[in-house]
Coordinates of C-alpha atoms in Angstrom, one line a residue:
Chain A
M1 CA 71.5 10.3 -4.5
H2 CA 74.8 10.6 -6.6
T3 CA 75.9 7.3 -8.0
G4 CA 79.0 7.9 -9.0
F5 CA 80.6 5.1 -6.6
L6 CA 79.2 2.8 -9.4
T7 CA 81.4 4.4 -12.1
I8 CA 84.4 3.3 -10.1
Y9 CA 82.8 0.0 -9.2
W10 CA 82.2 -0.7 -13.0
R11 CA 85.7 0.0 -13.7
D12 CA 87.7 -1.9 -11.0
M13 CA 85.1 -5.1 -11.8
L14 CA 85.8 -4.5 -15.6
R15 CA 89.7 -4.9 -14.8
F16 CA 88.9 -8.0 -12.3
V17 CA 87.3 -10.3 -14.8
R18 CA 89.1 -8.9 -18.2
F19 CA 92.5 -10.1 -16.6
R20 CA 91.7 -14.0 -17.0
S21 CA 95.2 -15.2 -14.9
L22 CA 94.4 -12.8 -12.3
L23 CA 91.0 -13.5 -11.8
F24 CA 91.7 -17.5 -12.3
A25 CA 94.6 -17.0 -9.8
S26 CA 92.8 -15.3 -7.1
L27 CA 90.4 -18.0 -6.8
I28 CA 92.5 -21.3 -7.5
Q29 CA 94.7 -19.8 -4.8
P30 CA 92.5 -20.0 -1.6
A31 CA 91.0 -23.5 -2.9
L32 CA 94.6 -24.5 -3.0
W33 CA 94.9 -23.3 0.2
L34 CA 92.3 -25.9 1.8
A35 CA 93.2 -28.5 -0.7
F36 CA 96.9 -28.7 0.6
F37 CA 97.4 -27.5 4.0
G38 CA 93.9 -28.2 4.8
I39 CA 94.2 -31.9 3.8
A40 CA 97.5 -32.0 5.2
M41 CA 96.9 -30.6 8.8
S42 CA 93.8 -32.1 9.0
N43 CA 95.0 -35.4 8.8
N44 CA 97.8 -34.5 11.4
F45 CA 95.4 -33.3 13.8
D46 CA 92.7 -35.9 13.4
R47 CA 95.4 -38.4 14.3
L48 CA 96.3 -36.2 17.4
T49 CA 92.8 -36.1 18.9
S50 CA 91.8 -39.4 17.8
T51 CA 92.7 -40.5 21.3
L52 CA 90.4 -37.5 23.1
P53 CA 87.4 -39.1 24.1
P54 CA 84.3 -37.3 22.1
I55 CA 82.5 -35.0 24.2
P56 CA 78.9 -36.5 24.8
G57 CA 75.9 -35.0 23.3
I58 CA 77.8 -32.4 21.1
K59 CA 78.4 -32.3 17.4
A60 CA 82.3 -32.8 16.5
V61 CA 83.4 -31.7 13.5
G62 CA 86.9 -32.6 11.6
Y63 CA 89.5 -30.2 11.4
L64 CA 89.0 -29.7 7.5
T65 CA 85.6 -28.2 8.6
F66 CA 87.4 -25.8 11.3
I67 CA 89.8 -24.6 8.8
C68 CA 87.7 -23.9 6.0
A69 CA 86.0 -21.2 8.1
G70 CA 89.6 -20.0 8.6
V71 CA 90.9 -20.2 5.2
I72 CA 87.7 -17.9 4.1
A73 CA 88.6 -15.2 6.6
M74 CA 92.1 -15.3 5.5
T75 CA 91.5 -14.9 1.5
T76 CA 89.3 -12.3 2.6
L77 CA 91.7 -10.5 4.6
F78 CA 94.3 -11.0 1.8
T79 CA 92.4 -9.7 -1.0
S80 CA 90.9 -6.6 0.9
L81 CA 94.5 -5.7 1.9
F82 CA 95.7 -5.4 -1.6
G83 CA 92.1 -4.6 -3.0
G84 CA 93.3 -0.6 -2.9
T85 CA 96.6 -1.3 -4.7
V86 CA 94.7 -0.1 -7.7
L87 CA 94.7 3.3 -6.6
L88 CA 98.6 3.6 -6.2
F89 CA 99.2 2.5 -9.6
D90 CA 96.0 4.9 -10.9
K91 CA 98.0 7.6 -9.0
N92 CA 101.5 6.9 -10.0
W93 CA 100.5 6.6 -13.8
G94 CA 98.6 9.1 -13.8
L95 CA 95.1 8.2 -14.0
M96 CA 94.1 9.4 -10.8
R97 CA 93.7 12.8 -11.7
E98 CA 90.9 12.2 -14.4
T99 CA 88.8 11.0 -11.7
L100 CA 90.2 13.9 -9.1
S101 CA 89.6 16.7 -11.3
S102 CA 86.0 15.2 -12.4
P103 CA 82.9 16.5 -10.3
L104 CA 82.6 12.8 -8.3
P105 CA 83.1 13.6 -4.8
R106 CA 86.4 11.9 -3.6
I107 CA 84.1 9.6 -1.2
H108 CA 82.6 7.7 -3.9
I109 CA 86.0 6.3 -5.0
I110 CA 86.6 5.2 -1.4
V111 CA 83.1 3.7 -1.6
G112 CA 83.6 2.2 -5.1
I113 CA 86.6 0.1 -4.6
G114 CA 85.3 -0.8 -1.1
L115 CA 82.1 -2.2 -2.6
S116 CA 84.5 -4.0 -5.7
G117 CA 86.6 -5.8 -3.3
M118 CA 83.5 -6.9 -1.3
T119 CA 82.3 -8.3 -4.5
K120 CA 85.7 -10.1 -5.1
S121 CA 85.8 -11.0 -1.5
F122 CA 82.0 -12.9 -1.7
I123 CA 82.9 -14.5 -5.4
Q124 CA 86.2 -16.5 -3.3
A125 CA 84.3 -17.3 -0.3
A126 CA 81.9 -19.2 -2.3
V127 CA 84.7 -20.7 -4.4
I128 CA 86.2 -22.1 -1.5
M129 CA 83.0 -23.1 0.3
G130 CA 82.0 -24.7 -2.9
L131 CA 85.3 -26.9 -3.2
G132 CA 85.5 -27.3 0.9
L133 CA 82.1 -29.1 0.3
L134 CA 83.3 -31.4 -2.3
L135 CA 86.3 -32.2 -0.1
G136 CA 83.7 -33.0 2.6
V137 CA 83.4 -29.9 4.9
Q138 CA 80.7 -30.3 7.1
F139 CA 79.3 -26.7 6.5
F140 CA 75.7 -26.6 6.9
E141 CA 74.9 -30.1 7.9
G142 CA 71.9 -31.3 8.9
Y143 CA 70.4 -27.5 8.1
T144 CA 67.3 -27.0 6.1
P145 CA 67.1 -24.8 2.8
A146 CA 65.7 -22.1 4.8
R147 CA 68.3 -22.0 7.5
I148 CA 71.2 -22.5 5.1
L149 CA 69.9 -19.3 3.1
I150 CA 70.2 -17.4 6.5
S151 CA 73.4 -18.8 7.3
L152 CA 74.7 -18.1 3.7
L153 CA 73.3 -14.1 4.5
G154 CA 74.8 -13.9 7.7
I155 CA 78.3 -15.1 6.4
M156 CA 77.6 -12.4 3.9
L157 CA 77.3 -9.5 6.3
F158 CA 80.3 -10.9 8.0
I159 CA 82.5 -10.9 5.1
G160 CA 81.0 -8.1 3.6
A161 CA 81.5 -5.8 7.0
F162 CA 85.1 -7.3 7.5
S163 CA 86.5 -6.6 3.9
L164 CA 84.8 -2.9 3.6
G165 CA 87.0 -2.2 6.8
F166 CA 90.3 -3.7 5.3
L167 CA 90.0 -2.0 2.1
F168 CA 89.3 1.2 3.5
L169 CA 92.4 0.9 5.1
S170 CA 94.0 -0.5 2.2
A171 CA 92.8 2.5 0.2
A172 CA 94.1 4.7 3.1
I173 CA 97.6 3.3 2.9
A174 CA 97.7 3.2 -1.3
I175 CA 96.6 6.7 -1.7
T176 CA 99.4 7.9 0.8
M177 CA 102.4 5.9 0.0
E178 CA 104.9 6.5 -3.1
S179 CA 105.6 3.3 -4.2
P180 CA 104.1 -0.2 -4.8
E181 CA 107.2 -1.8 -3.2
G182 CA 106.5 -0.2 -0.4
M183 CA 102.9 -0.9 0.0
Q184 CA 103.6 -4.6 -0.7
A185 CA 106.0 -4.6 2.2
V186 CA 103.4 -2.6 4.6
I187 CA 100.8 -4.8 3.9
T188 CA 102.9 -8.1 4.4
L189 CA 104.2 -6.9 7.3
L190 CA 100.4 -5.6 8.4
T191 CA 99.3 -9.4 7.8
M192 CA 101.6 -11.5 9.8
P193 CA 100.0 -9.8 13.5
F194 CA 96.1 -10.0 12.2
F195 CA 96.7 -13.7 10.7
F196 CA 98.8 -15.1 13.5
T197 CA 96.8 -13.9 16.4
S198 CA 93.4 -15.0 15.2
N199 CA 92.0 -18.1 15.4
A200 CA 91.6 -19.0 11.8
L201 CA 93.8 -22.1 11.7
Y202 CA 94.1 -23.2 15.1
P203 CA 92.3 -22.6 18.4
S204 CA 93.2 -19.3 20.2
N205 CA 92.1 -21.0 23.8
S206 CA 95.2 -22.3 24.9
F207 CA 97.2 -18.6 23.8
P208 CA 99.4 -16.8 26.5
P209 CA 97.8 -14.3 27.6
V210 CA 99.0 -11.2 25.6
L211 CA 98.2 -13.3 22.1
R212 CA 94.9 -13.9 23.5
A213 CA 94.2 -10.5 24.0
L214 CA 95.5 -9.5 20.8
S215 CA 93.1 -12.6 19.7
T216 CA 90.0 -10.6 21.1
V217 CA 90.7 -7.4 19.3
N218 CA 91.6 -8.7 15.9
P219 CA 89.1 -8.4 13.3
L220 CA 89.9 -11.8 11.9
T221 CA 89.1 -13.5 15.1
H222 CA 85.4 -12.0 14.7
L223 CA 85.1 -13.2 11.1
V224 CA 86.2 -16.4 11.7
S225 CA 83.6 -16.8 14.6
G226 CA 80.9 -15.7 12.4
I227 CA 81.5 -17.7 9.7
R228 CA 81.7 -20.6 12.5
Y229 CA 78.5 -19.8 14.0
F230 CA 76.5 -19.6 10.7
A231 CA 78.1 -22.8 8.6
I232 CA 78.8 -25.1 11.8
G233 CA 76.9 -24.1 14.7
S234 CA 76.7 -22.3 17.9
D235 CA 77.5 -25.7 20.0
F236 CA 80.3 -27.8 18.3
S237 CA 83.4 -29.7 19.3
S238 CA 86.4 -29.5 17.0
I239 CA 90.1 -31.1 17.5
G240 CA 89.1 -31.8 20.8
I241 CA 87.7 -28.2 22.0
H242 CA 84.4 -27.7 22.8
Y243 CA 83.2 -24.3 21.0
I244 CA 80.0 -22.2 22.2
Y245 CA 79.0 -19.1 20.5
T246 CA 76.0 -17.4 21.6
Q247 CA 73.6 -14.9 19.9
G248 CA 75.1 -12.1 21.9
G249 CA 78.8 -13.0 21.3
I250 CA 78.1 -13.2 17.7
L251 CA 76.5 -9.9 17.5
V252 CA 79.2 -8.3 19.6
S253 CA 81.4 -9.9 16.7
F254 CA 79.5 -7.9 13.8
L255 CA 79.3 -4.8 15.8
A256 CA 83.0 -4.7 16.2
L257 CA 83.8 -5.4 12.3
L258 CA 81.1 -2.8 11.7
A259 CA 82.9 0.1 14.2
F260 CA 86.2 -1.5 12.4
A261 CA 84.8 -0.4 9.0
V262 CA 83.4 3.1 10.0
I263 CA 86.9 3.9 11.4
M264 CA 88.8 2.5 8.5
F265 CA 86.1 4.7 6.4
L266 CA 87.1 8.0 8.7
I267 CA 90.8 7.4 8.2
A268 CA 90.2 6.4 4.6
R269 CA 88.5 9.9 3.9
W270 CA 90.6 11.9 5.7
R271 CA 93.9 10.7 3.4
F272 CA 91.7 11.1 0.5
S273 CA 91.1 14.6 1.6
K274 CA 95.0 15.5 1.7
V275 CA 95.8 14.0 -1.9
T276 CA 96.4 16.8 -4.2
V277 CA 96.0 16.7 -8.1
T278 CA 99.5 17.6 -10.0
Chain B
M1 CA 80.3 24.5 -11.3
V2 CA 83.8 25.2 -12.6
R3 CA 84.5 21.1 -13.5
E4 CA 81.5 20.7 -15.4
S5 CA 82.6 23.2 -17.8
I6 CA 85.9 22.7 -18.8
G7 CA 87.7 19.5 -20.4
I8 CA 91.4 19.0 -19.6
V9 CA 94.0 17.1 -21.6
F10 CA 96.9 16.4 -19.8
Q11 CA 100.5 16.5 -20.8
E12 CA 101.3 13.2 -20.2
L13 CA 99.1 10.0 -21.4
T14 CA 96.5 9.2 -19.1
L15 CA 94.9 6.3 -20.4
D16 CA 94.2 3.0 -18.8
R17 CA 96.0 0.6 -20.5
D18 CA 93.5 -2.2 -19.7
M19 CA 90.1 -0.2 -20.8
T20 CA 88.9 -0.1 -24.6
V21 CA 89.0 3.0 -26.3
R22 CA 84.8 3.1 -26.1
E23 CA 85.4 2.3 -22.1
I24 CA 87.8 5.4 -21.5
L25 CA 84.9 7.4 -23.0
E26 CA 82.4 5.8 -21.1
Y27 CA 84.1 6.3 -17.6
H28 CA 84.8 9.9 -18.8
G29 CA 80.9 10.3 -19.3
R30 CA 79.9 8.6 -16.3
L31 CA 82.1 10.6 -13.9
Y32 CA 80.2 13.6 -15.1
S33 CA 77.0 12.1 -14.7
M34 CA 76.1 12.1 -18.5
P35 CA 72.7 9.9 -18.9
K36 CA 73.3 6.6 -20.6
A37 CA 71.6 8.2 -23.9
A38 CA 73.4 11.0 -24.0
R39 CA 76.7 9.2 -23.4
Q40 CA 76.3 6.5 -26.2
K41 CA 75.4 9.4 -28.8
R42 CA 78.4 11.5 -27.7
I43 CA 81.0 8.6 -27.8
D44 CA 79.7 7.9 -31.8
E45 CA 79.7 11.5 -32.2
L46 CA 83.5 11.9 -30.9
L47 CA 85.1 8.3 -32.6
D48 CA 83.7 10.0 -35.5
L49 CA 85.5 13.2 -35.2
V50 CA 88.7 11.8 -34.1
E51 CA 88.7 8.9 -36.5
L52 CA 88.5 6.0 -34.1
E53 CA 85.5 4.2 -34.9
G54 CA 87.3 1.0 -36.0
K55 CA 89.3 1.1 -32.4
R56 CA 86.1 1.3 -30.8
D57 CA 86.9 -2.0 -28.7
T58 CA 90.6 -2.0 -28.9
L59 CA 92.5 -1.8 -25.4
T60 CA 94.0 1.3 -25.5
R61 CA 97.5 -0.6 -24.8
H62 CA 97.4 -1.3 -28.8
L63 CA 96.9 1.9 -30.0
S64 CA 99.9 4.1 -31.2
G65 CA 100.7 7.5 -29.7
G66 CA 99.0 9.8 -32.2
M67 CA 95.4 7.8 -31.6
K68 CA 96.4 7.9 -27.9
R69 CA 96.3 11.5 -28.1
R70 CA 93.3 11.8 -30.3
L71 CA 91.4 9.4 -27.7
E72 CA 92.3 11.6 -25.0
I73 CA 91.2 15.1 -26.9
A74 CA 87.9 12.9 -27.4
R75 CA 87.7 12.4 -23.6
G76 CA 88.5 16.0 -23.0
L77 CA 85.2 17.2 -25.2
M78 CA 83.3 14.5 -24.0
T79 CA 80.9 16.7 -21.8
R80 CA 80.9 19.3 -24.2
P81 CA 83.1 21.5 -22.2
K82 CA 82.8 25.5 -22.8
V83 CA 86.7 25.5 -22.2
L84 CA 89.1 23.0 -23.2
F85 CA 92.6 22.9 -21.8
L86 CA 95.3 21.2 -23.6
D87 CA 98.7 21.3 -22.1
E88 CA 101.2 20.3 -24.9
P89 CA 99.3 18.0 -27.0
T90 CA 101.4 17.4 -30.2
I91 CA 104.5 16.7 -28.1
G92 CA 106.4 13.7 -29.3
L93 CA 103.9 13.3 -32.6
D94 CA 105.0 13.0 -35.9
P95 CA 104.3 15.9 -38.6
Q96 CA 101.5 14.6 -40.3
T97 CA 99.9 13.2 -36.9
R98 CA 100.4 17.3 -35.6
I99 CA 98.7 18.2 -38.5
R100 CA 95.7 16.2 -38.0
I101 CA 95.4 17.1 -34.1
W102 CA 95.3 20.6 -35.1
D103 CA 92.7 19.8 -37.8
Y104 CA 90.4 18.2 -34.9
V105 CA 91.4 21.6 -32.6
K106 CA 90.3 24.0 -35.2
D107 CA 87.3 22.3 -36.0
I108 CA 85.9 22.2 -32.0
N109 CA 87.4 25.8 -31.7
Q110 CA 85.2 26.6 -34.6
Q111 CA 82.2 24.7 -33.1
G112 CA 82.5 27.3 -30.0
T113 CA 84.7 25.8 -27.5
T114 CA 87.8 28.1 -26.1
I115 CA 90.8 26.8 -26.3
F116 CA 93.6 27.3 -23.9
L117 CA 96.7 25.6 -25.3
T118 CA 100.2 25.6 -23.1
T119 CA 103.0 24.6 -25.9
H120 CA 106.7 24.8 -26.8
Y121 CA 106.3 24.9 -30.6
M122 CA 106.1 28.9 -31.2
D123 CA 105.2 28.1 -34.7
E124 CA 101.8 26.3 -33.2
A125 CA 101.4 29.3 -31.3
D126 CA 101.8 31.4 -33.5
Q127 CA 99.6 29.9 -36.1
F128 CA 96.9 28.3 -34.3
S129 CA 96.4 31.6 -31.3
D130 CA 94.2 34.5 -31.5
N131 CA 96.1 35.9 -28.1
I132 CA 99.1 34.6 -26.8
S133 CA 100.5 34.7 -23.4
I134 CA 104.2 34.1 -22.7
V135 CA 105.0 32.6 -19.0
D136 CA 107.9 32.8 -17.5
H137 CA 108.7 31.5 -14.1
G138 CA 105.3 31.0 -13.7
K139 CA 104.3 34.4 -14.3
I140 CA 102.9 35.8 -17.3
I141 CA 105.0 38.4 -18.6
V142 CA 103.2 39.6 -21.9
T143 CA 100.2 39.4 -23.5
G144 CA 99.0 39.7 -27.1
K145 CA 98.1 38.9 -30.8
S146 CA 100.7 37.1 -32.6
W147 CA 101.4 40.2 -34.6
E148 CA 101.5 42.5 -32.2
L149 CA 103.8 40.6 -30.0
K150 CA 106.1 40.7 -33.1
N151 CA 106.2 43.9 -34.0
T152 CA 107.5 44.9 -30.6
L153 CA 110.4 43.5 -31.6
G154 CA 110.6 45.8 -34.7
K155 CA 109.7 45.2 -38.6
D156 CA 113.2 43.2 -39.0
I157 CA 115.9 41.9 -37.2
I158 CA 119.3 41.9 -38.5
Y159 CA 122.4 39.6 -37.2
L160 CA 126.2 41.0 -37.4
E161 CA 129.4 39.3 -36.8
T162 CA 132.1 42.1 -36.7
S163 CA 135.5 42.2 -35.6
D164 CA 134.5 44.4 -32.8
N165 CA 131.0 44.0 -31.6
R166 CA 131.1 46.4 -28.6
A167 CA 132.0 49.5 -31.0
A168 CA 129.7 48.3 -33.8
S169 CA 126.2 48.1 -31.0
E170 CA 127.6 51.6 -30.1
L171 CA 127.8 53.1 -33.4
L172 CA 124.9 51.4 -34.5
K173 CA 122.8 52.4 -31.4
S174 CA 122.8 56.1 -32.7
L175 CA 120.7 55.7 -35.6
E176 CA 117.4 56.5 -35.6
S177 CA 116.0 53.7 -37.2
V178 CA 117.6 51.2 -34.7
K179 CA 115.2 50.1 -32.1
G180 CA 117.2 48.3 -29.8
I181 CA 120.6 45.9 -29.9
R182 CA 121.3 42.9 -28.0
E183 CA 124.7 41.3 -27.7
K184 CA 125.2 37.4 -28.1
S185 CA 128.3 35.2 -27.8
K186 CA 129.8 35.8 -31.3
G187 CA 128.1 38.8 -32.7
I188 CA 125.4 41.4 -32.1
I189 CA 121.5 41.7 -33.0
V190 CA 119.8 44.6 -34.4
M191 CA 116.3 44.9 -34.2
V192 CA 114.9 48.0 -36.8
N193 CA 112.0 49.8 -37.2
V194 CA 112.1 49.6 -40.9
D195 CA 112.6 47.8 -43.9
G196 CA 116.0 46.1 -43.2
T197 CA 116.8 45.3 -47.1
Y198 CA 117.6 48.8 -47.3
L199 CA 118.9 49.5 -44.1
L200 CA 121.5 46.7 -44.1
P201 CA 123.8 48.2 -46.6
E202 CA 123.8 51.5 -45.3
M203 CA 124.6 50.0 -41.6
M204 CA 127.2 48.2 -43.5
D205 CA 128.7 51.0 -44.8
K206 CA 128.7 52.9 -41.7
L207 CA 130.8 49.9 -39.9
R208 CA 133.6 49.8 -42.5
S209 CA 133.9 53.4 -42.6
E210 CA 134.8 52.8 -38.9
G211 CA 137.3 50.4 -39.7
I212 CA 135.0 47.4 -38.4
T213 CA 135.1 44.5 -40.4
I214 CA 132.1 42.3 -41.2
R215 CA 132.1 38.5 -40.9
A216 CA 128.5 37.4 -41.2
V217 CA 125.3 38.9 -42.0
N218 CA 121.7 37.6 -41.5
L219 CA 118.5 39.5 -42.2
K220 CA 115.1 37.9 -40.9
K221 CA 111.6 39.0 -40.0
P222 CA 110.9 38.5 -36.0
S223 CA 109.5 35.1 -35.4
M224 CA 107.5 33.5 -32.5
D225 CA 110.8 32.1 -31.4
D226 CA 112.2 35.6 -31.4
V227 CA 109.5 37.0 -29.5
F228 CA 109.9 34.0 -27.0
V229 CA 113.6 34.6 -26.6
H230 CA 113.3 38.5 -26.4
Y231 CA 111.2 38.5 -23.4
T232 CA 112.6 35.7 -21.4
G233 CA 116.0 36.6 -22.1
K234 CA 116.9 33.2 -22.6
E235 CA 117.6 30.6 -25.8
L236 CA 115.1 28.3 -26.7
R237 CA 116.8 25.3 -25.7
D238 CA 117.8 26.4 -22.8
S239 CA 113.9 26.7 -21.1
G240 CA 113.5 23.6 -20.0
T241 CA 110.3 22.7 -18.6
E242 CA 109.3 25.4 -16.7
K243 CA 109.0 27.9 -19.3
S244 CA 106.3 27.9 -21.6
S245 CA 103.7 30.0 -23.8
V246 CA 100.3 29.6 -23.1
V247 CA 98.0 30.3 -25.7
S248 CA 94.6 31.1 -26.0
L249 CA 92.4 30.4 -28.9
R250 CA 89.0 32.1 -28.6
A251 CA 85.9 30.9 -29.9
G252 CA 85.0 31.6 -33.6
R253 CA 81.1 32.1 -32.8
R254 CA 79.5 32.3 -29.1

């Protein structure tokens, strides 16, 4: 097997750890979301919902626990959507020529960037989870070590499939666009609908029908469901709403993320085949 | 495959500012699937060749223009290509750096690499090439060795400014040793087949006898600049970016 994608991976990770400020910011930013937005909202929600009677026999978790999965998912979305930007800079500064004029199949560029972006998402998710546990997020509560391990593996699978899909999308956009400003605008525009039609920060149960339909096809919703299933459990209540996740439902969510990644990969491959070296 | 046997040095600098000298070469070697041991050995050799050993772990953003060029040439050679393409490698460099870069290129050439050079500096083409092609608007208009190209312009070139350039050129055309005449804005250029030092007084006498006054005279051997202007029909300074002279330096031993 040709391992050229590892070269692309190596270079991208090299840059990631080289810029201390960038590395630091990318790790601190999601933690701040959890620390400020999470705690502020959590106090509000917990006060509003404290009057609701707890559902008997069901594990109840606080809003901070609820939102922690959302913050992980949101961070993965942002990091992945911006993960392809390096390709745009490479293209504009002429660095891409070296890679494109080499014998490396172009598909390896897409795969390499996808894998390095995925690694970054794993690191960020680990940081958020660690901080979350320190702040009192009830993840893996009462789990045996073996179950924690399986849960972590499940979460990684979900984050992996999700981030690859958005990284491929990002790579396709980057290789098509001309200016970084344009790319920034397009991506910011893209994040909005994904973010707000998902169940990341609030329950999607009471959405109007159209939003609800959007929420159902939104990959972010599937990622959040996956993380909650593995980190909190299949049956719990939060802010007065009862959540039940079935194994079948979670499998469908995972398959949806995989399908999304495959489609995005095909689009990226098509966009890369159009690139000409000038 | 073609891609494995060629090395390219692009006209603009294409180095990642945020990678070190060693990493630039390492990345390139990896792109071409060089084994690890071969990569390391080659990096040592090349850093020695282009005298950048001391900068091995320096980010390329901290290198001078000449060092960046040398690193790019080293990168072009990383995979031991049979043919190396250099696209205006000395543009914007100071004279010392230009001379050093040419020393490396000559070394490489002597070790058996064919070099394709694109340049606007005619003196470089003249000095370093076995074969020269002049390209105008994307087409090769003439190919030959430096002396062959110069000989097509004659042995000497004489520039004259006179009181009546039109009459002067009519008059000189009839001379057997005159190969061709081109009119300029203020004077005429006469290309001659024989030694101009002896022909010039004869020409001046002839013009005077016809009542034409001579204001200025210049005699020189044809240079590559003249060859270029002759074939592209334009002054060098007007030539812009689309015209260039492609030059191939062939391998010394192969």
